[in-house]
Amino acid sequence: MQVTESSHPTRWWTELDDGRIRCDVCPRACALHEGQRGLCFVRKRDGDRIVLTTYGRSSGFCVDPIEKKPLNHFLPGTSVLSFGTAGCNLACRFCQNWDISKSREIDTLADQASPEAIADAAERLGCRSIAFTYNDPVIFLEYAIDVADACRERGIRSVAVTAGYINEGPRAEFYRHMDAANVDLKAFTDDFYHRVCAGGLAPVLETLEYLKHETAVWFEITNLLIPGLNDSEAEVDAMTRWVVEHLGPDVPMHFTAFHPDWKLRDRPPTPPATLRRARRIAVANGVRHAYTGNIVDPEGQSTRCAGCGRVVVGRDGYSITSWNLDAQGRCTSCGAVCGGVFEEAPGAWGPRRLPVRLGR
Ligand code: SF4
């Protein structure tokens, strides 16, 4: 299928004295000559402006359980319509979606879909939310915002799955339109961000503090543990102490398993024991809801009441096995409130994954 790129206007850029135009969306600050693209590949200098070349294009749609994003405290058990575009503003050597994030081929974007068509599809498929995922929505924020607005008109919520590597102005604009986020905190050292992701840690921490203190967006954190690179007890200890001190005890954390991929194939998969150890460290440091991910671990994936310790949401993989919360998210045993967005009963989507084609 032949797909031509779009030329959607953007507003976050600055003309420089040397004739280049700097993109101000993320800390990468790409300064572009005529016709050049930024590192993300999808934002491009076009005359006296920077345009988004992937507006209205998607690399595919899929209905997933919301727990797969992962979000354990946001409408548990419901389905989410997931989609992504192409490109990324980080260059993680371990990328698990590199065919999308590193795409230099616009024909990777097989589906064409207007914001209204996506919102209609989410409604028709019974999805409670839509997720911008597979690659980082920061780089296609104009498209993501228009999709989120179309969804909000239909009562469908929007979820950003992101690395949080974004500048202050676009960050505020972007999150005004989001209801929930999962932020990937890739490590807790600047060295890792520089060497493995070609990025930096500080902007990500700023995004987390911004979400906590200046928005009502529900968010959870994912930390992918890679053997020998970011999985030391000391690093997990420092990270989880920072989370509790700066974000409080109620932001859920997901410690997930690495699988060798893209340019990082010389490391083994993460042993389950490493994930369980990280979870124990988090809980010891005051994180109320710490989870393991990408392994079979019903105990590590269930939600316990912070008040009485009872399992309030039992899980086995992406299936919900028990439910002891009321519509306000209170434990039905002791009444303690569990942070998150809950309803009287969980959704019944289960672990299914349903690929969907739009706009052919
Ligand atoms: S969004 Fe893309 S073009 Fe803009 S600064 Fe970041 S990597 Fe560069």
Tab-separated table of N, CA and C in Angstrom, residues 71-155:
chain	number	residue	atom	x	y	z
A	71	LEU	N	-1.298	-0.666	33.265
A	71	LEU	CA	-1.989	0.154	34.266
A	71	LEU	C	-2.846	-0.805	35.094
A	72	ASN	N	-2.554	-0.918	36.375
A	72	ASN	CA	-3.318	-1.828	37.246
A	72	ASN	C	-4.395	-1.106	38.046
A	73	HIS	N	-4.334	0.237	38.076
A	73	HIS	CA	-5.269	0.993	38.918
A	73	HIS	C	-6.148	1.918	38.082
A	74	PHE	N	-6.308	1.632	36.825
A	74	PHE	CA	-7.096	2.491	35.941
A	74	PHE	C	-8.107	1.613	35.205
A	75	LEU	N	-9.361	1.642	35.684
A	75	LEU	CA	-10.433	0.850	35.078
A	75	LEU	C	-10.012	-0.603	34.844
A	76	PRO	N	-9.626	-1.323	35.914
A	76	PRO	CA	-9.128	-2.699	35.750
A	76	PRO	C	-10.100	-3.588	34.986
A	77	GLY	N	-9.527	-4.445	34.166
A	77	GLY	CA	-10.329	-5.420	33.438
A	77	GLY	C	-10.966	-4.892	32.163
A	78	THR	N	-10.807	-3.585	31.876
A	78	THR	CA	-11.433	-3.030	30.670
A	78	THR	C	-10.483	-3.160	29.477
A	79	SER	N	-11.052	-2.965	28.298
A	79	SER	CA	-10.241	-3.042	27.083
A	79	SER	C	-9.833	-1.645	26.639
A	80	VAL	N	-8.698	-1.584	25.973
A	80	VAL	CA	-8.146	-0.316	25.495
A	80	VAL	C	-7.763	-0.506	24.025
A	81	LEU	N	-8.088	0.483	23.215
A	81	LEU	CA	-7.679	0.445	21.807
A	81	LEU	C	-6.284	1.060	21.706
A	82	SER	N	-5.303	0.233	21.383
A	82	SER	CA	-3.902	0.671	21.359
A	82	SER	C	-3.485	1.008	19.937
A	83	PHE	N	-2.704	2.077	19.804
A	83	PHE	CA	-2.096	2.309	18.501
A	83	PHE	C	-0.833	3.144	18.637
A	84	GLY	N	-0.025	3.092	17.588
A	84	GLY	CA	1.191	3.891	17.551
A	84	GLY	C	1.417	4.384	16.145
A	85	THR	N	2.511	5.133	15.951
A	85	THR	CA	2.823	5.620	14.602
A	85	THR	C	4.201	5.081	14.227
A	86	ALA	N	5.148	5.943	13.919
A	86	ALA	CA	6.513	5.495	13.628
A	86	ALA	C	7.476	6.461	14.304
A	87	GLY	N	8.713	6.009	14.518
A	87	GLY	CA	9.746	6.877	15.064
A	87	GLY	C	9.736	6.935	16.585
A	88	CYS	N	10.792	7.542	17.146
A	88	CYS	CA	10.890	7.745	18.597
A	88	CYS	C	11.954	8.797	18.864
A	89	ASN	N	11.835	9.495	19.996
A	89	ASN	CA	12.819	10.531	20.312
A	89	ASN	C	13.914	10.039	21.255
A	90	LEU	N	13.873	8.767	21.633
A	90	LEU	CA	15.006	8.151	22.318
A	90	LEU	C	15.559	7.065	21.398
A	91	ALA	N	16.698	6.548	21.727
A	91	ALA	CA	17.330	5.548	20.856
A	91	ALA	C	17.779	4.363	21.704
A	92	CYS	N	16.843	3.796	22.464
A	92	CYS	CA	17.185	2.738	23.426
A	92	CYS	C	17.696	1.499	22.699
A	93	ARG	N	18.835	1.022	23.121
A	93	ARG	CA	19.449	-0.135	22.457
A	93	ARG	C	18.665	-1.409	22.724
A	94	PHE	N	17.802	-1.386	23.750
A	94	PHE	CA	17.042	-2.595	24.101
A	94	PHE	C	15.601	-2.502	23.626
A	95	CYS	N	15.300	-1.542	22.764
A	95	CYS	CA	13.913	-1.277	22.375
A	95	CYS	C	13.153	-2.573	22.046
A	96	GLN	N	11.954	-2.708	22.630
A	96	GLN	CA	11.148	-3.914	22.406
A	96	GLN	C	10.169	-3.709	21.235
A	97	ASN	N	10.124	-2.497	20.686
A	97	ASN	CA	9.248	-2.206	19.542
A	97	ASN	C	10.062	-1.559	18.422
A	98	TRP	N	11.272	-2.045	18.195
A	98	TRP	CA	12.180	-1.322	17.309
A	98	TRP	C	11.708	-1.269	15.863
A	99	ASP	N	10.883	-2.253	15.445
A	99	ASP	CA	10.403	-2.217	14.063
A	99	ASP	C	9.542	-0.977	13.830
A	100	ILE	N	8.885	-0.485	14.893
A	100	ILE	CA	8.075	0.723	14.789
A	100	ILE	C	8.913	1.953	15.115
A	101	SER	N	9.597	1.898	16.260
A	101	SER	CA	10.276	3.100	16.730
A	101	SER	C	11.428	3.499	15.827
A	102	LYS	N	12.047	2.502	15.169
A	102	LYS	CA	13.185	2.818	14.306
A	102	LYS	C	12.777	2.869	12.837
A	103	SER	N	11.486	2.844	12.597
A	103	SER	CA	11.028	2.825	11.220
A	103	SER	C	11.475	4.074	10.475
A	104	ARG	N	12.079	3.861	9.311
A	104	ARG	CA	12.409	4.962	8.411
A	104	ARG	C	11.539	4.864	7.150
A	105	GLU	N	10.566	3.983	7.206
A	105	GLU	CA	9.720	3.745	6.042
A	105	GLU	C	8.313	4.201	6.365
A	106	ILE	N	7.841	5.174	5.637
A	106	ILE	CA	6.515	5.684	5.941
A	106	ILE	C	5.457	4.626	5.649
A	107	ASP	N	5.808	3.618	4.802
A	107	ASP	CA	4.796	2.599	4.518
A	107	ASP	C	4.646	1.587	5.654
A	108	THR	N	5.455	1.740	6.738
A	108	THR	CA	5.167	0.994	7.965
A	108	THR	C	3.791	1.394	8.474
A	109	LEU	N	3.412	2.624	8.128
A	109	LEU	CA	2.153	3.170	8.633
A	109	LEU	C	1.024	2.725	7.717
A	110	ALA	N	0.591	1.503	7.952
A	110	ALA	CA	-0.341	0.881	7.021
A	110	ALA	C	-1.755	1.423	7.150
A	111	ASP	N	-2.128	1.882	8.345
A	111	ASP	CA	-3.498	2.336	8.555
A	111	ASP	C	-3.569	3.859	8.506
A	112	GLN	N	-4.546	4.362	7.777
A	112	GLN	CA	-4.824	5.791	7.791
A	112	GLN	C	-6.090	5.983	8.600
A	113	ALA	N	-6.068	6.907	9.546
A	113	ALA	CA	-7.244	7.055	10.393
A	113	ALA	C	-7.322	8.471	10.942
A	114	SER	N	-8.459	9.107	10.725
A	114	SER	CA	-8.700	10.428	11.308
A	114	SER	C	-8.994	10.246	12.793
A	115	PRO	N	-8.843	11.309	13.583
A	115	PRO	CA	-9.205	11.208	15.003
A	115	PRO	C	-10.638	10.714	15.194
A	116	GLU	N	-11.558	11.196	14.373
A	116	GLU	CA	-12.960	10.776	14.518
A	116	GLU	C	-13.123	9.284	14.216
A	117	ALA	N	-12.413	8.800	13.192
A	117	ALA	CA	-12.522	7.374	12.837
A	117	ALA	C	-11.989	6.506	13.980
A	118	ILE	N	-10.924	6.952	14.631
A	118	ILE	CA	-10.357	6.176	15.738
A	118	ILE	C	-11.325	6.170	16.925
A	119	ALA	N	-11.877	7.350	17.230
A	119	ALA	CA	-12.825	7.422	18.354
A	119	ALA	C	-14.059	6.575	18.059
A	120	ASP	N	-14.540	6.618	16.811
A	120	ASP	CA	-15.691	5.785	16.431
A	120	ASP	C	-15.369	4.305	16.621
A	121	ALA	N	-14.166	3.909	16.194
A	121	ALA	CA	-13.773	2.499	16.312
A	121	ALA	C	-13.699	2.086	17.782
A	122	ALA	N	-13.133	2.938	18.617
A	122	ALA	CA	-13.030	2.611	20.051
A	122	ALA	C	-14.416	2.414	20.639
A	123	GLU	N	-15.344	3.295	20.242
A	123	GLU	CA	-16.722	3.203	20.755
A	123	GLU	C	-17.383	1.909	20.258
A	124	ARG	N	-17.227	1.647	18.977
A	124	ARG	CA	-17.842	0.457	18.377
A	124	ARG	C	-17.305	-0.827	19.004
A	125	LEU	N	-16.014	-0.820	19.349
A	125	LEU	CA	-15.379	-2.010	19.915
A	125	LEU	C	-15.584	-2.120	21.422
A	126	GLY	N	-16.265	-1.138	22.008
A	126	GLY	CA	-16.554	-1.190	23.442
A	126	GLY	C	-15.357	-0.872	24.330
A	127	CYS	N	-14.357	-0.183	23.779
A	127	CYS	CA	-13.169	0.158	24.570
A	127	CYS	C	-13.455	1.352	25.467
A	128	ARG	N	-13.013	1.293	26.710
A	128	ARG	CA	-13.217	2.402	27.635
A	128	ARG	C	-12.154	3.476	27.460
A	129	SER	N	-11.064	3.091	26.815
A	129	SER	CA	-9.981	4.068	26.643
A	129	SER	C	-9.211	3.751	25.371
A	130	ILE	N	-8.386	4.734	25.005
A	130	ILE	CA	-7.476	4.561	23.878
A	130	ILE	C	-6.070	4.786	24.410
A	131	ALA	N	-5.098	4.028	23.910
A	131	ALA	CA	-3.715	4.205	24.381
A	131	ALA	C	-2.799	4.556	23.220
A	132	PHE	N	-1.992	5.588	23.431
A	132	PHE	CA	-0.928	5.937	22.486
A	132	PHE	C	0.294	5.173	22.958
A	133	THR	N	0.702	4.197	22.193
A	133	THR	CA	1.702	3.260	22.694
A	133	THR	C	2.511	2.733	21.513
A	134	TYR	N	3.307	1.719	21.707
A	134	TYR	CA	4.244	1.142	20.727
A	134	TYR	C	5.404	2.094	20.442
A	135	ASN	N	5.099	3.387	20.185
A	135	ASN	CA	6.176	4.376	20.136
A	135	ASN	C	5.678	5.594	20.939
A	136	ASP	N	6.562	6.549	21.203
A	136	ASP	CA	6.227	7.589	22.179
A	136	ASP	C	5.339	8.679	21.565
A	137	PRO	N	4.147	8.937	22.162
A	137	PRO	CA	3.247	9.945	21.599
A	137	PRO	C	3.793	11.366	21.650
A	138	VAL	N	4.843	11.580	22.440
A	138	VAL	CA	5.457	12.908	22.494
A	138	VAL	C	5.768	13.421	21.084
A	139	ILE	N	6.242	12.533	20.213
A	139	ILE	CA	6.702	12.986	18.899
A	139	ILE	C	5.549	13.212	17.926
A	140	PHE	N	4.359	12.680	18.256
A	140	PHE	CA	3.195	12.958	17.387
A	140	PHE	C	2.079	13.593	18.208
A	141	LEU	N	2.465	14.505	19.087
A	141	LEU	CA	1.510	15.012	20.070
A	141	LEU	C	0.306	15.714	19.439
A	142	GLU	N	0.469	16.367	18.292
A	142	GLU	CA	-0.675	17.050	17.674
A	142	GLU	C	-1.759	16.037	17.277
A	143	TYR	N	-1.340	14.929	16.740
A	143	TYR	CA	-2.271	13.862	16.351
A	143	TYR	C	-2.901	13.242	17.598
A	144	ALA	N	-2.058	12.930	18.595
A	144	ALA	CA	-2.561	12.310	19.829
A	144	ALA	C	-3.595	13.207	20.510
A	145	ILE	N	-3.338	14.502	20.538
A	145	ILE	CA	-4.271	15.439	21.187
A	145	ILE	C	-5.616	15.452	20.451
A	146	ASP	N	-5.575	15.484	19.129
A	146	ASP	CA	-6.837	15.503	18.373
A	146	ASP	C	-7.611	14.195	18.561
A	147	VAL	N	-6.891	13.077	18.625
A	147	VAL	CA	-7.557	11.792	18.880
A	147	VAL	C	-8.166	11.804	20.284
A	148	ALA	N	-7.399	12.294	21.260
A	148	ALA	CA	-7.892	12.331	22.647
A	148	ALA	C	-9.151	13.190	22.756
A	149	ASP	N	-9.153	14.323	22.051
A	149	ASP	CA	-10.335	15.199	22.110
A	149	ASP	C	-11.558	14.514	21.490
A	150	ALA	N	-11.351	13.843	20.357
A	150	ALA	CA	-12.470	13.134	19.713
A	150	ALA	C	-12.981	12.032	20.632
A	151	CYS	N	-12.075	11.372	21.335
A	151	CYS	CA	-12.479	10.305	22.265
A	151	CYS	C	-13.218	10.891	23.464
A	152	ARG	N	-12.723	11.998	23.990
A	152	ARG	CA	-13.344	12.594	25.179
A	152	ARG	C	-14.807	12.958	24.880
A	153	GLU	N	-15.084	13.415	23.668
A	153	GLU	CA	-16.464	13.744	23.279
A	153	GLU	C	-17.382	12.528	23.350
A	154	ARG	N	-16.789	11.339	23.235
A	154	ARG	CA	-17.583	10.099	23.279
A	154	ARG	C	-17.459	9.393	24.626
A	155	GLY	N	-16.846	10.055	25.601
A	155	GLY	CA	-16.709	9.458	26.932
A	155	GLY	C	-15.626	8.400	27.009
